Coordinates of C-alpha atoms in Angstrom, one line a residue:
M1 CA 81.4 145.3 74.1
K2 CA 79.9 141.9 75.0
K3 CA 79.4 140.9 71.4
I4 CA 83.0 141.9 70.6
S5 CA 84.4 139.8 73.4
V6 CA 82.4 136.8 72.5
L7 CA 83.5 137.1 68.9
L8 CA 87.2 137.3 70.0
A9 CA 86.7 134.2 72.2
V10 CA 85.2 132.2 69.4
T11 CA 87.9 133.4 67.0
A12 CA 90.6 132.4 69.5
L13 CA 89.2 129.0 70.0
A14 CA 88.7 128.4 66.3
S15 CA 92.3 129.3 65.7
V16 CA 93.5 126.8 68.4
M17 CA 91.3 124.1 67.0
A18 CA 92.7 124.7 63.5
T19 CA 96.1 123.7 64.8
S20 CA 95.0 120.1 65.1
A21 CA 95.8 119.7 61.4
W22 CA 99.5 119.5 62.3
S23 CA 99.5 119.0 66.1
K24 CA 97.6 116.9 68.6
T25 CA 95.2 119.2 70.5
L26 CA 93.0 118.4 73.5
V27 CA 90.3 121.0 74.4
Y28 CA 88.9 121.0 77.9
C29 CA 85.7 122.9 78.5
S30 CA 86.4 124.3 81.9
E31 CA 83.6 125.7 84.1
S32 CA 85.1 129.0 85.1
S33 CA 88.1 131.3 84.9
P34 CA 91.0 130.8 87.3
E35 CA 91.4 133.3 90.1
G36 CA 95.0 133.5 89.2
F37 CA 98.0 131.2 88.4
D38 CA 99.8 131.0 91.7
P39 CA 98.2 128.0 93.4
G40 CA 99.6 129.1 96.8
L41 CA 97.2 132.0 96.9
Y42 CA 93.9 130.1 96.3
T43 CA 91.7 127.1 97.2
G44 CA 89.4 126.8 94.2
G45 CA 89.6 123.6 92.2
N46 CA 89.2 125.4 88.9
T47 CA 92.2 127.5 89.7
F48 CA 94.3 124.4 90.6
D49 CA 93.2 122.8 87.3
A50 CA 94.6 125.8 85.4
S51 CA 97.8 126.2 87.3
S52 CA 99.1 123.6 89.7
R53 CA 98.0 120.5 87.7
T54 CA 99.3 121.8 84.3
V55 CA 102.3 124.1 84.9
Y56 CA 103.7 123.0 88.2
S57 CA 105.0 120.0 90.1
R58 CA 105.5 119.1 93.7
L59 CA 108.0 117.3 95.9
V60 CA 105.7 114.3 96.1
E61 CA 102.6 113.6 94.0
F62 CA 99.4 111.6 94.2
K63 CA 99.3 108.6 91.8
H64 CA 96.8 109.0 89.0
G65 CA 93.3 108.1 90.3
S66 CA 94.3 107.6 94.0
T67 CA 95.6 109.3 97.1
E68 CA 98.7 107.1 97.2
I69 CA 102.0 109.1 97.4
E70 CA 104.7 108.7 94.8
P71 CA 108.0 110.6 94.1
G72 CA 107.7 113.9 92.3
L73 CA 110.5 116.4 92.2
A74 CA 111.9 114.5 95.2
E75 CA 113.2 111.1 94.1
S76 CA 113.3 109.9 97.7
W77 CA 112.9 111.0 101.3
T78 CA 113.5 110.0 104.9
V79 CA 111.7 110.7 108.1
S80 CA 113.4 111.0 111.5
P81 CA 112.2 108.5 114.2
D82 CA 110.5 111.3 116.1
G83 CA 108.5 112.4 113.0
K84 CA 109.8 115.9 113.1
E85 CA 112.4 115.9 110.3
Y86 CA 111.7 115.2 106.6
T87 CA 114.7 115.1 104.3
F88 CA 114.1 115.1 100.6
K89 CA 116.6 114.2 97.9
L90 CA 115.8 116.1 94.7
R91 CA 116.0 114.7 91.2
K92 CA 119.0 115.9 89.3
G93 CA 118.6 117.8 86.0
V94 CA 114.9 118.9 86.4
K95 CA 114.4 121.8 84.0
F96 CA 112.1 124.8 84.5
Q97 CA 110.0 125.7 81.4
T98 CA 111.4 128.1 78.8
T99 CA 108.7 130.6 77.8
D100 CA 108.4 133.8 75.7
F101 CA 108.7 135.8 79.0
F102 CA 111.6 134.0 80.8
T103 CA 114.5 131.7 80.0
P104 CA 115.9 129.8 83.0
T105 CA 119.7 129.5 83.3
R106 CA 119.8 126.7 85.9
D107 CA 118.0 123.5 86.9
L108 CA 115.7 123.0 89.9
N109 CA 117.5 123.1 93.2
A110 CA 116.9 123.4 97.0
D111 CA 116.5 127.2 96.7
D112 CA 113.3 126.7 94.7
I113 CA 111.8 124.5 97.4
I114 CA 112.7 126.8 100.2
F115 CA 111.3 129.9 98.3
S116 CA 108.1 128.2 97.3
I117 CA 107.1 127.1 100.8
S118 CA 108.7 129.6 103.1
R119 CA 106.9 132.6 101.4
Q120 CA 103.7 131.0 102.8
L121 CA 104.8 130.9 106.4
G122 CA 104.0 134.4 107.5
T123 CA 107.6 135.6 107.0
D124 CA 108.7 139.2 106.2
S125 CA 109.5 138.1 102.6
P126 CA 108.3 140.6 100.0
W127 CA 106.5 137.6 98.5
A128 CA 104.4 137.2 101.6
K129 CA 101.8 139.6 100.2
Y130 CA 102.8 140.4 96.6
V131 CA 99.2 140.3 95.3
A132 CA 96.9 143.0 96.6
G133 CA 94.3 141.4 99.0
G134 CA 95.9 138.0 98.5
S135 CA 96.9 135.6 101.2
Y136 CA 98.2 132.1 101.5
E137 CA 94.9 130.8 102.7
Y138 CA 95.7 127.1 102.5
A139 CA 99.0 127.2 104.3
D140 CA 97.5 129.4 107.0
G141 CA 94.4 127.3 107.4
M142 CA 96.4 124.1 107.8
G143 CA 98.7 125.7 110.4
F144 CA 101.9 125.5 108.4
P145 CA 103.4 128.7 109.9
K146 CA 103.1 127.1 113.3
L147 CA 104.1 123.6 112.2
I148 CA 107.3 124.3 110.2
K149 CA 110.2 125.4 112.3
S150 CA 112.7 125.7 109.4
I151 CA 113.4 124.6 105.9
D152 CA 117.1 123.9 105.5
K153 CA 119.3 123.6 102.4
V154 CA 121.6 120.6 103.1
D155 CA 123.1 120.9 99.6
D156 CA 121.8 121.9 96.1
L157 CA 119.8 118.7 95.8
T158 CA 118.8 118.0 99.4
V159 CA 116.4 119.9 101.5
K160 CA 115.2 119.3 105.1
F161 CA 111.9 120.3 106.7
V162 CA 112.1 120.6 110.5
L163 CA 108.8 120.6 112.2
N164 CA 107.8 121.8 115.7
R165 CA 105.7 118.7 116.2
P166 CA 104.9 115.4 114.5
E167 CA 102.3 115.8 111.7
A168 CA 100.8 112.5 110.4
P169 CA 99.5 113.9 107.1
F170 CA 102.5 116.0 106.3
L171 CA 103.7 114.0 103.2
A172 CA 100.2 114.0 101.8
D173 CA 100.0 117.8 102.5
L174 CA 103.1 118.4 100.4
A175 CA 101.4 116.6 97.4
M176 CA 98.6 119.2 97.5
D177 CA 98.3 122.1 95.1
F178 CA 99.4 124.9 97.4
A179 CA 102.8 123.2 97.8
S180 CA 103.6 123.5 94.1
I181 CA 107.2 124.5 93.4
L182 CA 108.0 127.8 91.7
S183 CA 111.3 129.1 90.2
K184 CA 113.2 131.3 92.6
E185 CA 115.3 132.5 89.7
Y186 CA 112.1 133.7 87.9
A187 CA 110.9 135.3 91.1
D188 CA 114.1 137.2 91.7
K189 CA 114.0 138.6 88.1
L190 CA 110.4 139.7 88.6
Q191 CA 111.3 141.4 91.9
A192 CA 114.3 143.1 90.4
D193 CA 112.1 144.4 87.5
G194 CA 109.3 145.6 89.8
K195 CA 106.9 143.1 88.2
M196 CA 106.2 140.7 91.0
E197 CA 102.5 140.5 90.2
Q198 CA 103.5 138.7 86.9
M199 CA 104.1 135.6 88.9
N200 CA 100.3 135.3 89.3
Q201 CA 99.7 136.1 85.6
Q202 CA 102.4 134.3 83.7
P203 CA 103.2 131.1 85.5
L204 CA 106.4 129.1 85.0
G205 CA 107.2 125.7 86.6
T206 CA 108.4 122.2 86.0
G207 CA 105.1 120.6 85.1
A208 CA 103.8 118.7 82.1
F209 CA 102.5 121.8 80.2
T210 CA 104.0 125.2 79.6
F211 CA 101.7 128.3 79.8
V212 CA 101.3 130.1 76.5
A213 CA 98.5 132.7 76.8
Y214 CA 95.3 133.6 78.7
Q215 CA 92.4 135.5 77.3
P216 CA 90.3 136.2 80.5
D217 CA 86.9 134.5 80.6
A218 CA 87.6 132.8 77.2
V219 CA 90.6 130.7 76.5
I220 CA 93.8 129.5 78.2
R221 CA 96.5 127.9 76.0
Y222 CA 99.3 125.5 77.0
K223 CA 101.8 123.5 75.1
A224 CA 103.5 120.3 76.0
N225 CA 106.7 120.9 78.1
E226 CA 109.5 119.6 75.8
T227 CA 111.9 119.2 78.8
Y228 CA 109.4 117.7 81.3
F229 CA 111.3 115.4 83.6
K230 CA 108.9 112.5 83.0
G231 CA 109.0 112.9 79.3
K232 CA 107.0 115.0 76.8
E233 CA 103.3 114.5 76.8
K234 CA 101.5 112.7 74.0
I235 CA 99.3 115.7 73.3
D236 CA 101.0 118.8 71.8
D237 CA 98.5 121.5 72.8
L238 CA 96.1 121.8 75.7
V239 CA 93.3 124.3 75.6
F240 CA 90.9 125.4 78.4
A241 CA 87.8 126.7 76.7
I242 CA 86.1 128.6 79.6
T243 CA 82.4 127.8 79.5
P244 CA 80.4 128.6 82.7
D245 CA 77.1 127.2 81.5
A246 CA 76.9 123.4 82.0
S247 CA 74.3 123.0 79.2
V248 CA 76.6 124.9 76.8
R249 CA 79.5 122.7 77.9
A250 CA 77.5 119.6 77.1
Q251 CA 76.5 121.0 73.6
K252 CA 80.2 121.7 72.9
L253 CA 81.1 118.2 73.9
K254 CA 78.5 116.6 71.7
S255 CA 79.4 118.8 68.7
G256 CA 83.1 118.0 69.1
E257 CA 84.2 121.5 70.1
C258 CA 85.7 120.1 73.2
N259 CA 87.0 116.7 74.3
I260 CA 86.3 116.7 78.0
M261 CA 83.9 118.6 80.3
P262 CA 83.4 118.7 84.1
Y263 CA 80.2 119.0 86.1
P264 CA 77.3 118.2 83.7
N265 CA 73.8 119.1 84.8
A266 CA 72.1 116.1 86.4
A267 CA 69.4 116.3 83.8
D268 CA 71.9 115.9 80.9
I269 CA 73.7 112.8 82.2
K270 CA 71.4 110.3 80.7
D271 CA 71.6 111.9 77.2
L272 CA 75.4 112.2 77.4
K273 CA 75.6 108.5 78.3
A274 CA 73.4 107.6 75.3
D275 CA 75.6 109.5 72.8
K276 CA 77.6 106.8 70.8
N277 CA 80.5 109.3 70.4
L278 CA 80.9 109.9 74.2
K279 CA 81.9 108.0 77.3
V280 CA 81.1 109.1 80.9
L281 CA 83.3 108.3 83.8
E282 CA 81.6 108.2 87.3
Q283 CA 82.5 107.6 90.9
A284 CA 81.5 108.6 94.4
G285 CA 82.9 112.0 95.2
L286 CA 85.2 112.6 98.2
N287 CA 83.2 115.7 98.9
V288 CA 80.6 117.6 100.9
S289 CA 78.4 120.6 100.3
Y290 CA 77.3 122.8 103.2
L291 CA 75.7 126.0 104.3
A292 CA 78.2 127.8 106.5
Y293 CA 76.7 130.1 109.2
N294 CA 78.8 133.0 110.4
T295 CA 79.0 132.0 114.0
M296 CA 80.6 135.4 114.9
V297 CA 77.6 137.4 113.8
A298 CA 74.2 137.4 115.7
P299 CA 71.9 135.6 115.7
F300 CA 74.0 132.8 114.2
D301 CA 76.2 132.9 117.2
K302 CA 73.4 130.9 119.0
V303 CA 73.4 127.2 118.4
E304 CA 69.6 127.1 118.7
V305 CA 69.3 129.4 115.7
R306 CA 71.6 127.3 113.6
K307 CA 69.8 124.1 114.6
A308 CA 66.4 125.8 113.8
I309 CA 67.5 126.6 110.3
N310 CA 68.9 123.1 109.8
M311 CA 65.6 121.6 110.9
A312 CA 63.5 123.9 108.7
V313 CA 65.1 122.9 105.4
N314 CA 64.1 119.7 103.5
K315 CA 67.6 118.6 102.4
Q316 CA 66.3 115.5 100.6
A317 CA 64.2 117.8 98.3
I318 CA 67.3 119.8 97.5
V319 CA 69.2 116.7 96.6
D320 CA 66.4 115.4 94.5
A321 CA 65.9 118.6 92.6
V322 CA 69.6 119.5 92.0
F323 CA 71.2 116.0 91.6
Q324 CA 68.2 113.8 90.5
G325 CA 69.5 110.7 92.2
S326 CA 73.3 111.3 91.9
A327 CA 73.9 112.5 95.5
K328 CA 72.9 111.7 99.1
V329 CA 72.0 113.9 102.0
A330 CA 75.0 114.7 104.2
T331 CA 75.1 114.2 107.9
N332 CA 78.7 114.7 108.8
P333 CA 81.4 117.1 107.5
I334 CA 83.3 114.3 105.9
P335 CA 82.0 111.9 103.2
P336 CA 80.9 108.3 104.2
T337 CA 83.6 106.8 102.0
M338 CA 86.4 108.3 104.2
W339 CA 88.0 106.5 107.1
S340 CA 86.9 107.7 110.5
Y341 CA 83.4 108.6 109.3
N342 CA 81.1 108.4 112.4
K343 CA 78.2 106.2 111.4
D344 CA 76.4 106.6 114.8
I345 CA 75.7 110.3 114.3
K346 CA 72.1 111.2 113.5
D347 CA 71.2 114.1 111.2
D348 CA 69.0 117.0 112.3
A349 CA 65.5 115.9 111.5
F350 CA 63.4 117.9 109.0
N351 CA 60.9 119.3 111.5
P352 CA 59.6 122.9 110.8
D353 CA 57.4 122.9 114.0
E354 CA 60.5 122.2 116.2
A355 CA 62.4 124.8 114.2
K356 CA 59.9 127.4 115.2
K357 CA 60.2 126.4 118.9
L358 CA 64.0 126.7 118.8
L359 CA 63.8 130.2 117.4
E360 CA 61.4 131.2 120.1
K361 CA 63.7 129.6 122.7
A362 CA 66.5 131.7 121.3
G363 CA 64.4 134.8 121.5
V364 CA 64.6 135.4 117.8
K365 CA 61.6 136.9 116.0
D366 CA 61.1 138.2 112.5
L367 CA 64.4 136.9 111.3
S368 CA 65.7 138.1 108.0
M369 CA 68.9 136.6 106.6
K370 CA 71.0 136.3 103.4
I371 CA 71.9 133.0 101.8
W372 CA 74.9 133.2 99.5
A373 CA 74.6 131.1 96.3
M374 CA 77.7 130.1 94.4
P375 CA 77.7 131.3 90.8
V376 CA 79.5 128.2 89.4
S377 CA 78.8 124.5 89.2
R378 CA 81.0 122.4 91.4
P379 CA 80.9 118.6 91.8
Y380 CA 79.3 118.9 95.3
M381 CA 76.8 121.6 94.2
L382 CA 75.6 121.7 90.6
N383 CA 73.1 124.5 91.1
A384 CA 73.5 126.6 94.2
R385 CA 70.9 129.1 93.1
R386 CA 68.2 126.3 92.9
A387 CA 69.3 125.0 96.3
A388 CA 69.1 128.5 97.8
E389 CA 65.6 129.0 96.3
L390 CA 64.4 125.8 98.0
M391 CA 65.9 126.9 101.3
Q392 CA 64.2 130.2 100.9
A393 CA 60.8 128.6 100.4
D394 CA 61.2 126.3 103.4
L395 CA 62.4 129.0 105.7
A396 CA 59.5 131.3 104.7
K397 CA 57.2 128.6 106.2
I398 CA 58.7 129.3 109.7
G399 CA 58.6 133.0 109.2
V400 CA 62.3 133.6 108.2
K401 CA 62.8 135.9 105.2
V402 CA 65.7 135.1 102.9
E403 CA 67.5 137.2 100.4
I404 CA 69.6 135.3 97.9
V405 CA 72.9 137.0 96.9
T406 CA 75.8 136.0 94.8
Y407 CA 79.0 137.4 93.3
D408 CA 81.5 136.3 90.6
W409 CA 83.4 133.2 91.8
A410 CA 86.7 134.9 92.8
Q411 CA 84.9 137.6 94.7
Y412 CA 82.5 135.1 96.3
L413 CA 85.4 133.1 97.7
K414 CA 87.1 136.2 99.0
L415 CA 84.1 137.8 100.5
S416 CA 82.7 134.7 102.0
S417 CA 85.8 134.2 104.2
A418 CA 85.4 137.6 105.9
K419 CA 84.8 137.5 109.7
D420 CA 82.0 140.0 109.4
R421 CA 80.2 138.4 106.5
D422 CA 76.4 138.5 106.8
G423 CA 74.2 135.5 106.5
A424 CA 75.1 132.0 105.5
A425 CA 77.1 130.8 102.4
I426 CA 76.6 127.7 100.3
L427 CA 80.0 126.2 99.7
G428 CA 81.6 122.8 99.6
W429 CA 84.8 120.8 99.5
T430 CA 86.5 118.0 97.6
G431 CA 89.2 116.3 99.7
D432 CA 92.7 117.2 98.6
N433 CA 94.7 114.3 100.1
G434 CA 92.3 111.6 101.3
D435 CA 92.9 112.5 105.0
P436 CA 90.1 113.6 107.4
D437 CA 92.4 116.4 108.6
N438 CA 91.9 118.0 105.2
F439 CA 88.2 118.5 106.1
L440 CA 88.0 118.8 109.8
D441 CA 91.1 121.0 110.4
T442 CA 91.3 122.8 107.1
L443 CA 87.6 123.8 107.1
L444 CA 86.7 123.9 110.7
G445 CA 89.9 124.4 112.7
C446 CA 90.7 127.6 114.6
D447 CA 93.7 128.3 112.4
A448 CA 91.4 128.5 109.4
V449 CA 89.0 131.2 110.8
G450 CA 89.0 134.1 108.4
G451 CA 90.0 131.7 105.6
N452 CA 88.8 128.3 104.7
N453 CA 86.7 128.2 107.9
R454 CA 83.7 130.1 106.4
A455 CA 81.7 129.4 109.6
Q456 CA 84.2 131.4 111.6
W457 CA 83.8 128.7 114.2
C458 CA 86.5 128.2 116.7
N459 CA 85.6 125.5 119.3
K460 CA 88.4 124.6 121.6
E461 CA 87.0 121.1 122.4
F462 CA 86.8 120.3 118.7
D463 CA 90.1 121.9 117.8
D464 CA 92.0 120.1 120.5
L465 CA 90.7 116.7 119.3
V466 CA 91.6 117.5 115.6
K467 CA 95.1 118.8 116.5
K468 CA 95.8 115.8 118.7
A469 CA 94.7 113.5 115.9
K470 CA 97.1 115.0 113.3
Q471 CA 100.0 114.5 115.8
T472 CA 99.1 110.8 116.3
A473 CA 100.8 108.2 114.2
D474 CA 98.4 105.3 115.2
L475 CA 95.6 105.2 112.6
K476 CA 93.1 103.6 115.0
E477 CA 93.6 106.3 117.6
R478 CA 93.4 109.0 115.0
S479 CA 90.1 107.6 113.7
K480 CA 88.7 107.6 117.3
L481 CA 89.6 111.2 117.8
Y482 CA 88.1 112.3 114.5
E483 CA 84.9 110.4 115.4
E484 CA 84.6 112.3 118.7
A485 CA 85.2 115.6 116.8
Q486 CA 82.3 114.8 114.5
V487 CA 80.0 114.5 117.5
I488 CA 80.9 118.0 118.7
F489 CA 80.5 119.4 115.1
K490 CA 77.0 118.0 114.9
R491 CA 76.1 119.2 118.4
E492 CA 77.2 122.8 117.7
A493 CA 76.0 122.9 114.0
P494 CA 78.3 125.5 112.5
W495 CA 77.1 124.2 109.1
M496 CA 74.0 122.8 107.6
T497 CA 75.5 119.7 105.9
I498 CA 73.8 119.4 102.5
D499 CA 75.0 116.5 100.3
H500 CA 77.8 114.2 99.2
S501 CA 77.6 113.8 95.4
E502 CA 78.5 111.4 92.6
E503 CA 81.0 112.9 90.1
F504 CA 80.6 112.5 86.3
I505 CA 83.2 113.3 83.7
P506 CA 81.9 113.1 80.1
M507 CA 84.4 113.0 77.2
T508 CA 84.7 112.0 73.6
K509 CA 85.6 108.3 73.0
N510 CA 88.9 109.1 71.3
V511 CA 90.3 110.3 74.6
S512 CA 92.5 107.8 76.5
G513 CA 94.6 107.9 79.6
Y514 CA 92.4 110.2 81.6
H515 CA 91.9 109.1 85.2
Q516 CA 89.0 110.3 87.3
D517 CA 90.7 111.7 90.4
P518 CA 89.3 111.1 94.0
V519 CA 90.6 114.5 95.1
G520 CA 88.5 116.2 92.4
V521 CA 91.2 117.8 90.2
H522 CA 91.5 117.4 86.5
R523 CA 94.9 116.3 85.3
F524 CA 96.0 116.0 81.6
D525 CA 99.5 114.5 82.0
G526 CA 99.3 111.0 80.5
V527 CA 96.2 111.8 78.4
D528 CA 96.1 111.1 74.7
I529 CA 93.6 111.7 71.9
A530 CA 93.3 109.7 68.8
E531 CA 93.4 111.4 65.4

């Protein structure tokens, strides 16, 4: 069966590549399969690349290569003096994509905005839980159900968000992937036909590319959206060739089987840079990798145990082995390139002897634990298995036995968010909007427990500071509050902060118009490829 599926995948990709004789085709060697195609349900960057950044659009967007906000589906907006009302004027004549599975009969209007966001607010809508086991993890973790009082239709092309409190990063939040706008007309048809789950399998939006077909774990095909409101893209066909192994991705790039690849092995970067047919973009990542303890489960409910594990692990050795000079050891939960980074905080020192003493102080003997290792390469952690093995060896020296476990990526993300999860999980984050709130509240706030907060850590002192910061308009005051929050984080140690990495995007030299994105997504609107 495996041989047959591999043959089918190769045949499908060969068929797509053959179309380049009469159309302009760009092949992206993606690192893993998407969890689904409804970006509201997920938090994984690979899923966003395959859904929100191809098929969908948002009210506002980030400019290519920055976190600056620009108009999207909304051509303009106003904010009330008290910061609680945001009124958006929608573009006129925006078309939803026409596909083999649905033909729209109307243009985008306020109903689509209300449907797309309100379904994520804990309502009694049938779309609140239309996918078995699914949840709107991002909206929940960012506190949207508590933040948004109402979404009102002023007229067909005007929609107003009424908030329960001021929210400084609200506009930036609406540019994020989970806030992608879906077609209510399509949703109504699926509901009437009893096929609601199709929304997560056959996406339809207003974005630059129209979904064509998906062969799981092999190929995703898109075509340029002929009616895209910004104009048809220069490339005719976009292909995601799903290739989990970074070495294989590099081989495909060098042989011309794909045009762009993410997350090369650190050991391959020098060779890729030397290839005369390739170019490699690079920049400091807006990211962090971490080991999240489950602070709800003993003995990791004790700060002494968490600190002991932190002090027993040589993080510099992990960074050297996994990144070979393209990352730095992390101290704080936000990267040093982000405003409000607290430079005065000192990291937990590598001190195995002190680690033993802390375990004894906590009354913990013969500790056995699991370390979860991600099965995929991400910019912040290229090889989680290798990192886990180094942690395992270091912890053995203080008498802690470690079992390394993993699951496929979709299952890993789901299971690691469980409140009763055993052990500690290697995870990471690339900022979505350039705001510290996207790290400190989204990953560590009380609202995110059971979701993005994989440490299951709810600290009132920390949470109050972060909540106050997001309601504060003054940037200097916000920065001060976030700096104080980082002190509490380091004192309580819900994570072992591991690294902040450089990010590299190799591609063939005939690709133009691709911008390396600070928020870590891969966008293909505006990209071209020479014949």
